CSV table of N, CA, C and O in Angstrom, one decimal:
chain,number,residue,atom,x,y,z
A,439,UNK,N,142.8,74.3,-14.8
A,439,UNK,CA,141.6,74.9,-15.4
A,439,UNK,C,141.4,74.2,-16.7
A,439,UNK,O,140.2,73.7,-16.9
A,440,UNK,N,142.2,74.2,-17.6
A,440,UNK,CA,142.3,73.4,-18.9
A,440,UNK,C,141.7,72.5,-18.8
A,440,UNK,O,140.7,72.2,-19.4
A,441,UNK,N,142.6,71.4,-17.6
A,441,UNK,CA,141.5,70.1,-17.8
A,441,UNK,C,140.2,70.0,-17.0
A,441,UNK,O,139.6,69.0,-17.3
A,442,UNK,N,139.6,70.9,-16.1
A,442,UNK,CA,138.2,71.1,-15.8
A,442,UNK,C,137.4,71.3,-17.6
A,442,UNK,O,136.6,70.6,-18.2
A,443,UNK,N,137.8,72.1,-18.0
A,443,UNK,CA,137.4,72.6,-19.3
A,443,UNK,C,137.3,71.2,-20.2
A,443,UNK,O,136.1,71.0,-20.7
A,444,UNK,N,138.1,70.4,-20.4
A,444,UNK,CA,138.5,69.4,-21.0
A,444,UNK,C,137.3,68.5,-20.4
A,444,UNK,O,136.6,68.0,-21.3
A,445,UNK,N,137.0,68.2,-18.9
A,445,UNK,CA,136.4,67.2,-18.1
A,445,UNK,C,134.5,67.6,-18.7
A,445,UNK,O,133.5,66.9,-18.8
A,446,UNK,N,134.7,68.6,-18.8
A,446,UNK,CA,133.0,69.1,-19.1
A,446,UNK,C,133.1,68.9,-19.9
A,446,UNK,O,132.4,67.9,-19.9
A,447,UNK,N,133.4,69.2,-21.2
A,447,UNK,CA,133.0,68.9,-23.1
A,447,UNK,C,133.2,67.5,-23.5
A,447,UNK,O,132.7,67.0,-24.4
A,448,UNK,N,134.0,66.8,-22.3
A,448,UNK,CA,133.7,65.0,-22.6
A,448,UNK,C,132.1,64.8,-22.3
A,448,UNK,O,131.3,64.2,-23.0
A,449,UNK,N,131.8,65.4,-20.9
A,449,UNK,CA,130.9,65.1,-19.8
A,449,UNK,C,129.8,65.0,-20.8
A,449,UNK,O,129.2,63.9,-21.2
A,450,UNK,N,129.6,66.4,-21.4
A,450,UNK,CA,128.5,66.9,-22.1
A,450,UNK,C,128.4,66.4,-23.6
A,450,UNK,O,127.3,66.6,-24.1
A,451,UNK,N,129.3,65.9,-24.2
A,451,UNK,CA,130.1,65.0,-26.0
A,451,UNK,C,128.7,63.5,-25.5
A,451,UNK,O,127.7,63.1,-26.2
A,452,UNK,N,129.2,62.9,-24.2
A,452,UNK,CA,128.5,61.8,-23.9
A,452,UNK,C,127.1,61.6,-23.4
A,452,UNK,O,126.4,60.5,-23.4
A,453,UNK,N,126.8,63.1,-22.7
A,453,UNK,CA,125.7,63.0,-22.4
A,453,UNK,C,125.1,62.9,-24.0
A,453,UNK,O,124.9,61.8,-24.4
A,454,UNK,N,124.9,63.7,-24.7
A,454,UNK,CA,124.6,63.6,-26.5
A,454,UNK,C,124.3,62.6,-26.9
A,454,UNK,O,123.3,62.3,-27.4
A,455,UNK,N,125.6,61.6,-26.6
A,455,UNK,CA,125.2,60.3,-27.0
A,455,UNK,C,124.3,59.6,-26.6
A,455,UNK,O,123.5,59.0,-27.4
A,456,UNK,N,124.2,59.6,-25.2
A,456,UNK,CA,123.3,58.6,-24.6
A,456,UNK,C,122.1,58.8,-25.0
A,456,UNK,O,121.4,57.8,-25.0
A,457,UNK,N,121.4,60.1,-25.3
A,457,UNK,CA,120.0,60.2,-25.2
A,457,UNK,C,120.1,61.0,-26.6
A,457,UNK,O,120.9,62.0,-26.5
A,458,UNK,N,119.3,60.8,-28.1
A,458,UNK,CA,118.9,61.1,-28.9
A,458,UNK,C,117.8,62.2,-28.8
A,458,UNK,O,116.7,61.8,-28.5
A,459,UNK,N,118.0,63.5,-29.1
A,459,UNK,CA,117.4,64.7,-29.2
A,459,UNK,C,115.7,64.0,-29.2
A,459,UNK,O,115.5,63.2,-30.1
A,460,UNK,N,114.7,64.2,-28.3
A,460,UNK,CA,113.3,63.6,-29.0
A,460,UNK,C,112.8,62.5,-28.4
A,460,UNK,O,111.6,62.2,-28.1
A,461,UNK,N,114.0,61.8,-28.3
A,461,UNK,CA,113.8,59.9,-27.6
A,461,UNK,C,113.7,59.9,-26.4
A,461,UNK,O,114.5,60.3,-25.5
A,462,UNK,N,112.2,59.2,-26.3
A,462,UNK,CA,111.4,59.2,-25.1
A,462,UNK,C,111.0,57.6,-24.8
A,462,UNK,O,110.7,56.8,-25.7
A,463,UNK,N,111.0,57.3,-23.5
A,463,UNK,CA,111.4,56.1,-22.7
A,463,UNK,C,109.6,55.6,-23.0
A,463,UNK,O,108.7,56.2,-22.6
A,464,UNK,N,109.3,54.6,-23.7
A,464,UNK,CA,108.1,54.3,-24.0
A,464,UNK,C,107.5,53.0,-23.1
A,464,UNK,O,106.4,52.5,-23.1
A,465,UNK,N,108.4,52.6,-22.6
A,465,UNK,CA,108.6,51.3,-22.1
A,465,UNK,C,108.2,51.6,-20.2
A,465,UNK,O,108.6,52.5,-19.5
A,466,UNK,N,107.4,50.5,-20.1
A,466,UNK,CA,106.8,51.0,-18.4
A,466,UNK,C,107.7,49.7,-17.7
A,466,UNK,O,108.3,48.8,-18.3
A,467,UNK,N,107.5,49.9,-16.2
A,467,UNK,CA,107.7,49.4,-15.2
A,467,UNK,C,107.3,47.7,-15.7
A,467,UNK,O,108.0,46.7,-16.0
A,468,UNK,N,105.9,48.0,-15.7
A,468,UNK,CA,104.8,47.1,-15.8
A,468,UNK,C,105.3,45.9,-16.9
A,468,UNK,O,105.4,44.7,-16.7
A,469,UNK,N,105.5,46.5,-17.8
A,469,UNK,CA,105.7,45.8,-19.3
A,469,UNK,C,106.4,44.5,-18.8
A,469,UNK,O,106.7,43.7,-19.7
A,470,UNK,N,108.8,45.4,-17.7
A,470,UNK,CA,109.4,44.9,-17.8
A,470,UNK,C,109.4,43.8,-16.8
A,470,UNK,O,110.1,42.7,-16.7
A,471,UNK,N,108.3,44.3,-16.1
A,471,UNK,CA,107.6,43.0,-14.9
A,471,UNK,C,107.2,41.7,-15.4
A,471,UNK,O,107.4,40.6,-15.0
A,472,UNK,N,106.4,42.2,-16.5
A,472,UNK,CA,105.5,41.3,-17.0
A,472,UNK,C,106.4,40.3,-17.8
A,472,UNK,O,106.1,39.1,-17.7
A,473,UNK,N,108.0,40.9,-18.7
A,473,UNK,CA,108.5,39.9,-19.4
A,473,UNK,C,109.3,39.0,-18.4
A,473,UNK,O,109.6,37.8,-18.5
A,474,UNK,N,109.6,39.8,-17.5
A,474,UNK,CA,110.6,39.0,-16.1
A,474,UNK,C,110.5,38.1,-15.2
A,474,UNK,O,111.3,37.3,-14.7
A,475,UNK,N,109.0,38.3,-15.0
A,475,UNK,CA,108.5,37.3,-14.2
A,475,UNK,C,108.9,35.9,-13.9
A,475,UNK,O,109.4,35.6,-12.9
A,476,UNK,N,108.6,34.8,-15.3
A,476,UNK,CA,108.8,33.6,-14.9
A,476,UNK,C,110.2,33.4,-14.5
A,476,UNK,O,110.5,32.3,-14.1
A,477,UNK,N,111.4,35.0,-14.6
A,477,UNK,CA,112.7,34.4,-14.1
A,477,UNK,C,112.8,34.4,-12.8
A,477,UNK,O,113.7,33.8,-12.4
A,478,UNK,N,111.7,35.0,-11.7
A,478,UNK,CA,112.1,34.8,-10.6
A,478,UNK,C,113.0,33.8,-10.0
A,478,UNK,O,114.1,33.9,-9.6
A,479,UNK,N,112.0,32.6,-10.2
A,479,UNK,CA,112.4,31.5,-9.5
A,479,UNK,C,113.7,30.8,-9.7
A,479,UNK,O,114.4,30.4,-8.8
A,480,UNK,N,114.2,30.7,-11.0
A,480,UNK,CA,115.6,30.6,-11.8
A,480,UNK,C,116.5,31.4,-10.6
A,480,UNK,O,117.4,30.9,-9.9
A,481,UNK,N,116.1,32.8,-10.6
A,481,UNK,CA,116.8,34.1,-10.0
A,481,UNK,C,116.9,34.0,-8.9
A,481,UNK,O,117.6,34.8,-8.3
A,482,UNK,N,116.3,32.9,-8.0
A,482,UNK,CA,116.4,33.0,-6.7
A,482,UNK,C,116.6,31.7,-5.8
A,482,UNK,O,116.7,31.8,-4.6
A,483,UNK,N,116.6,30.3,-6.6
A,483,UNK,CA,116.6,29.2,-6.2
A,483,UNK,C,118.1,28.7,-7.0
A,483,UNK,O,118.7,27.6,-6.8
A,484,UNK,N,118.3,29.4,-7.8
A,484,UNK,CA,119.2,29.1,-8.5
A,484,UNK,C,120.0,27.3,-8.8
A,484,UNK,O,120.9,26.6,-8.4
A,485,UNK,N,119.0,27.4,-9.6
A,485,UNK,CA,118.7,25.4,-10.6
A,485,UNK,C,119.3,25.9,-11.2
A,485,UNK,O,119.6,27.1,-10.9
A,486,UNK,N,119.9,24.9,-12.7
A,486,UNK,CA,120.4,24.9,-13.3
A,486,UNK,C,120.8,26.0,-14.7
A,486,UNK,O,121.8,26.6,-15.2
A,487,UNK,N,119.0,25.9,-15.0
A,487,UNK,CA,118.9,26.9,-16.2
A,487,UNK,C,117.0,27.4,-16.1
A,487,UNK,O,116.0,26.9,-15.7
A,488,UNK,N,117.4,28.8,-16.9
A,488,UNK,CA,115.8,29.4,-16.4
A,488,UNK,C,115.0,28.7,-17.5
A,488,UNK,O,115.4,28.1,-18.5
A,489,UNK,N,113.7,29.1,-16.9
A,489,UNK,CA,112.6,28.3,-17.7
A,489,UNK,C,112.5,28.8,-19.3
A,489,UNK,O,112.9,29.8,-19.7
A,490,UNK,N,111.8,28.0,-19.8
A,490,UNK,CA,111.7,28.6,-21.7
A,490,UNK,C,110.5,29.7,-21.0
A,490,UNK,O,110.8,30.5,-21.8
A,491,UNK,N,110.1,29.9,-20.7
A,491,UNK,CA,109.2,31.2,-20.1
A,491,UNK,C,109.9,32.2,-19.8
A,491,UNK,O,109.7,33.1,-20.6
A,492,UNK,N,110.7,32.3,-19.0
A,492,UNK,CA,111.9,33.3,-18.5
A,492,UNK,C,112.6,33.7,-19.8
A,492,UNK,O,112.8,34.9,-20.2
A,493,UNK,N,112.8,32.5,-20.4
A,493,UNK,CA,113.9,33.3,-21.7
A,493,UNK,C,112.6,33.8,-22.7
A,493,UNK,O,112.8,34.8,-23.4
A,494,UNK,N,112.0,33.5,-22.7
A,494,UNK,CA,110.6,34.2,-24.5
A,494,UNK,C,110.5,35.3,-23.7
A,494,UNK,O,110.7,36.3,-24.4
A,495,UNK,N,110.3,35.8,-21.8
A,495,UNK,CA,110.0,37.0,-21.9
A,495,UNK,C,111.4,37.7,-21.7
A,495,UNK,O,111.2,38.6,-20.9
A,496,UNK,N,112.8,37.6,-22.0
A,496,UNK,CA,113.8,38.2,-21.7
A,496,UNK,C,113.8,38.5,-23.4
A,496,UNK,O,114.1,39.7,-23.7
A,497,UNK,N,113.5,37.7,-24.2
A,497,UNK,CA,113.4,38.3,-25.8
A,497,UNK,C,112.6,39.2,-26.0
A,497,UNK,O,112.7,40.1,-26.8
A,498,UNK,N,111.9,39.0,-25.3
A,498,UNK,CA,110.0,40.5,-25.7
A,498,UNK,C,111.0,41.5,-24.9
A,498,UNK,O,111.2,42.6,-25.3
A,499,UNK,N,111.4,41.2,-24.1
A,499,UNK,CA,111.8,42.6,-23.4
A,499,UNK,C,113.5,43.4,-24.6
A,499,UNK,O,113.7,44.6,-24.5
A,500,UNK,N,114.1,42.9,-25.1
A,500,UNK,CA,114.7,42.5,-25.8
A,500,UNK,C,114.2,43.6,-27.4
A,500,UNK,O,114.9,44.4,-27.9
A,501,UNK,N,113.1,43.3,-27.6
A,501,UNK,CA,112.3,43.7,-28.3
A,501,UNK,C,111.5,45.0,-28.3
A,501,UNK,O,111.1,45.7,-29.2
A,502,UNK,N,111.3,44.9,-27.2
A,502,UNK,CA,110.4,46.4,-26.8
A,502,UNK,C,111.2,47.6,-26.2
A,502,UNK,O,110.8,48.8,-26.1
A,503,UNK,N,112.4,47.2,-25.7
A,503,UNK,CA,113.3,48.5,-25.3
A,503,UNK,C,114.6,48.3,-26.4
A,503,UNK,O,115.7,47.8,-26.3
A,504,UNK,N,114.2,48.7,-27.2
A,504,UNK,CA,115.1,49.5,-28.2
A,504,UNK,C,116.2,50.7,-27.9
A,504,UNK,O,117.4,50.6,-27.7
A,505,UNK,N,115.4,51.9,-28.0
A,505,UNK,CA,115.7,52.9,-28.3
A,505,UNK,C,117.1,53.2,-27.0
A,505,UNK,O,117.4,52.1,-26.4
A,506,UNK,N,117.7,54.2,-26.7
A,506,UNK,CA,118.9,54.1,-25.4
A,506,UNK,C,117.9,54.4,-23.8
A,506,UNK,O,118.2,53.8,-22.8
A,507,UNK,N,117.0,55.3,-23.9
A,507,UNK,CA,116.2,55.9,-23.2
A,507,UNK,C,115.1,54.2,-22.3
A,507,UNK,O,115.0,53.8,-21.2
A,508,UNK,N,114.6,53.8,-23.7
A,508,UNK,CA,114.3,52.7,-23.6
A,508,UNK,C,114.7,51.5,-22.4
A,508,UNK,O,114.0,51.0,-21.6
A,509,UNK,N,116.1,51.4,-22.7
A,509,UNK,CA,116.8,50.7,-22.2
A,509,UNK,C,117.2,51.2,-20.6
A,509,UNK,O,117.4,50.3,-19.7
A,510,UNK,N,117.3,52.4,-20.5
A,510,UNK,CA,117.5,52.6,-19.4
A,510,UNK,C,116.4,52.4,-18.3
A,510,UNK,O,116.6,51.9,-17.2
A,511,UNK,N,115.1,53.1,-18.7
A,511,UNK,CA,114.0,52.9,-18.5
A,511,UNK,C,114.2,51.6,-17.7
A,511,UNK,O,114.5,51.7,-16.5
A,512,UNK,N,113.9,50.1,-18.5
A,512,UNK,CA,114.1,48.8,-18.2
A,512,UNK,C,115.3,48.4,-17.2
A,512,UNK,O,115.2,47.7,-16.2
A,513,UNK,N,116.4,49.0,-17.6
A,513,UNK,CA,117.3,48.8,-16.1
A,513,UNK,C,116.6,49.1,-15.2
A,513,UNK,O,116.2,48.1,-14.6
A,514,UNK,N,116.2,50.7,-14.9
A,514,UNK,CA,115.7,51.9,-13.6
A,514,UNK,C,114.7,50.4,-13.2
A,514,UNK,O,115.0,49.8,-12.2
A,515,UNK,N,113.9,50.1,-13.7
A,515,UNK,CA,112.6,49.3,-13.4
A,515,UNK,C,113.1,47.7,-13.1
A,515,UNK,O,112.5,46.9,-12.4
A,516,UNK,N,114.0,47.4,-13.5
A,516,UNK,CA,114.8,45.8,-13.2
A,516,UNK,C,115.5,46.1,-11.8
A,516,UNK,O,115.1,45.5,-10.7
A,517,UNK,N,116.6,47.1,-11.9
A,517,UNK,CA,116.8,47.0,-10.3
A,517,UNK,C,115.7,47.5,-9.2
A,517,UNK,O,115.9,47.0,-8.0
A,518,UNK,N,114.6,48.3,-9.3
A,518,UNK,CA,113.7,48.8,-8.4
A,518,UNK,C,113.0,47.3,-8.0
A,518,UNK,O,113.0,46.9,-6.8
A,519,UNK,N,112.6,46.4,-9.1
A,519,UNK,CA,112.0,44.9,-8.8
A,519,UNK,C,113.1,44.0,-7.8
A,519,UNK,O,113.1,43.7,-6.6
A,520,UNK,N,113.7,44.0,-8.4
A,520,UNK,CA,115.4,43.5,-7.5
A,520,UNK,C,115.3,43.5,-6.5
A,520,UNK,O,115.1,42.5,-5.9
A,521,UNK,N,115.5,44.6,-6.0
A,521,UNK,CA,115.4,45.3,-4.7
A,521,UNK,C,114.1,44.5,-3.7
A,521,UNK,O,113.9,44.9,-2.6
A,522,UNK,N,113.5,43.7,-4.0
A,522,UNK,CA,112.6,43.2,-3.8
A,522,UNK,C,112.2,42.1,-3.4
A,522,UNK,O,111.3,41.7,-2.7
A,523,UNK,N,113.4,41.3,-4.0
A,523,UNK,CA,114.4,39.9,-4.1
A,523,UNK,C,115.6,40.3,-3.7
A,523,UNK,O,116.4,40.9,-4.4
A,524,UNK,N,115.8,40.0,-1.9
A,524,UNK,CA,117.2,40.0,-1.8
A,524,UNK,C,118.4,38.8,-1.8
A,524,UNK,O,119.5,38.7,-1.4
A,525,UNK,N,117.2,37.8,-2.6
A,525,UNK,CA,118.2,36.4,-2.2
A,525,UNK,C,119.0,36.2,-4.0
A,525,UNK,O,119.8,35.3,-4.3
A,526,UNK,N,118.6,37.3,-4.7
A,526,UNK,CA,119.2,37.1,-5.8
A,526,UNK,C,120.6,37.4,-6.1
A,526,UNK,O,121.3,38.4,-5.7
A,527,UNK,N,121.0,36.4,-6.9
A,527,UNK,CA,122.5,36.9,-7.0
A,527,UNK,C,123.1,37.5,-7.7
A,527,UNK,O,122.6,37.4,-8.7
A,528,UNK,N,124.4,38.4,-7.9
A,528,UNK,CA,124.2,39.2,-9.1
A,528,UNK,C,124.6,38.5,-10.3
A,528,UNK,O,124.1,38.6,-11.4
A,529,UNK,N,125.6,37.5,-9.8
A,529,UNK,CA,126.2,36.3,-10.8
A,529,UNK,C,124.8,35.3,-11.4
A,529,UNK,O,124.7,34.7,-12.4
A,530,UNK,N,124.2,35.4,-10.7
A,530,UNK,CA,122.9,34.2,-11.7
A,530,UNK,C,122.5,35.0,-12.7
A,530,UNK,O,122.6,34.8,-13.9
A,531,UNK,N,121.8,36.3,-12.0
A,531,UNK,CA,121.4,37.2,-13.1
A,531,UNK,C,122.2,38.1,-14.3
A,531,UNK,O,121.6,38.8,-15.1
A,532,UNK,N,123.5,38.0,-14.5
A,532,UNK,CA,124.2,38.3,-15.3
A,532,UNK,C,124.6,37.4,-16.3
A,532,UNK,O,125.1,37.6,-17.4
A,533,UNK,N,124.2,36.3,-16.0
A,533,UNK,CA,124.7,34.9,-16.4
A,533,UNK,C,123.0,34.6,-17.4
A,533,UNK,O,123.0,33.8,-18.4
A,534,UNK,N,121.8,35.3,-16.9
A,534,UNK,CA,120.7,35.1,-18.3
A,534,UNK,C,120.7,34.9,-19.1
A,534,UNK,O,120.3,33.9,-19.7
A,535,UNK,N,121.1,36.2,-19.7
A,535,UNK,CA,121.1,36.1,-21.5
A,535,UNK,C,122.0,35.1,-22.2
A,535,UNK,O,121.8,34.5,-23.2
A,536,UNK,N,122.9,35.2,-21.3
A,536,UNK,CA,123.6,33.8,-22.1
A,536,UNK,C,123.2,32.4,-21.8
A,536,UNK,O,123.7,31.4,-22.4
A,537,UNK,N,122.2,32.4,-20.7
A,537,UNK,CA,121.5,31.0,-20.7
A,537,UNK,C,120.6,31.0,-21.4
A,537,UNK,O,120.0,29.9,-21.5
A,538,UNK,N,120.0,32.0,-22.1
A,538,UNK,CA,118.8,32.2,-23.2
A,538,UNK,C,119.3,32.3,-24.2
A,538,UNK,O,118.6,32.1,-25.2
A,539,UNK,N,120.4,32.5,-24.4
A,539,UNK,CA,120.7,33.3,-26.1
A,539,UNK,C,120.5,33.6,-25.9
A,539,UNK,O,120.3,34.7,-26.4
């Protein structure tokens, strides 16, 4: 019983963290489409390195989801596009930001 007790005040310590009393997800679907786009083709033919297009919009996006809410938002909406592209890899796409800076 102790550690059920124990297992929920972590549960709930962390929920706290993740989301800031007030902070609300400002960032659309749309936006993270719009910065993502020119990675498709990088994302799915997998050449060498993504285009300077792909990386300026992986900075805007970078830029516009801040907040933690923010961010999640931009995941929820990256893998929903994903799902859409099944020839993508997960290793290409994890491997982005460090081909962009």
């Amino acid at each position: 019983m102790k550690g059920l007790v124990i297992s929920v005040i972590v549960a709930v310590t962390m929920v706290q963290f993740m989301a800031e009393p007030g902070e609300t997800a400002v960032v659309s679907c749309d936006e993270v489409d719009e910065c993502l786009v020119y990675c498709v083709p990088y994302l799915t033919s997998r050449t060498g390195y993504p285009s300077a297009l792909c990386c300026v919009g992986l900075a805007k996006l970078k830029k516009i989801a801040v907040t933690t809410a923010e961010k999640q938002t931009a995941c929820s909406c990256i893998k929903e596009a994903a799902a859409g592209f099944p020839s993508i890899k997960e290793g290409v796409a994890s491997s982005l930001p460090n081909k962009c800076n």
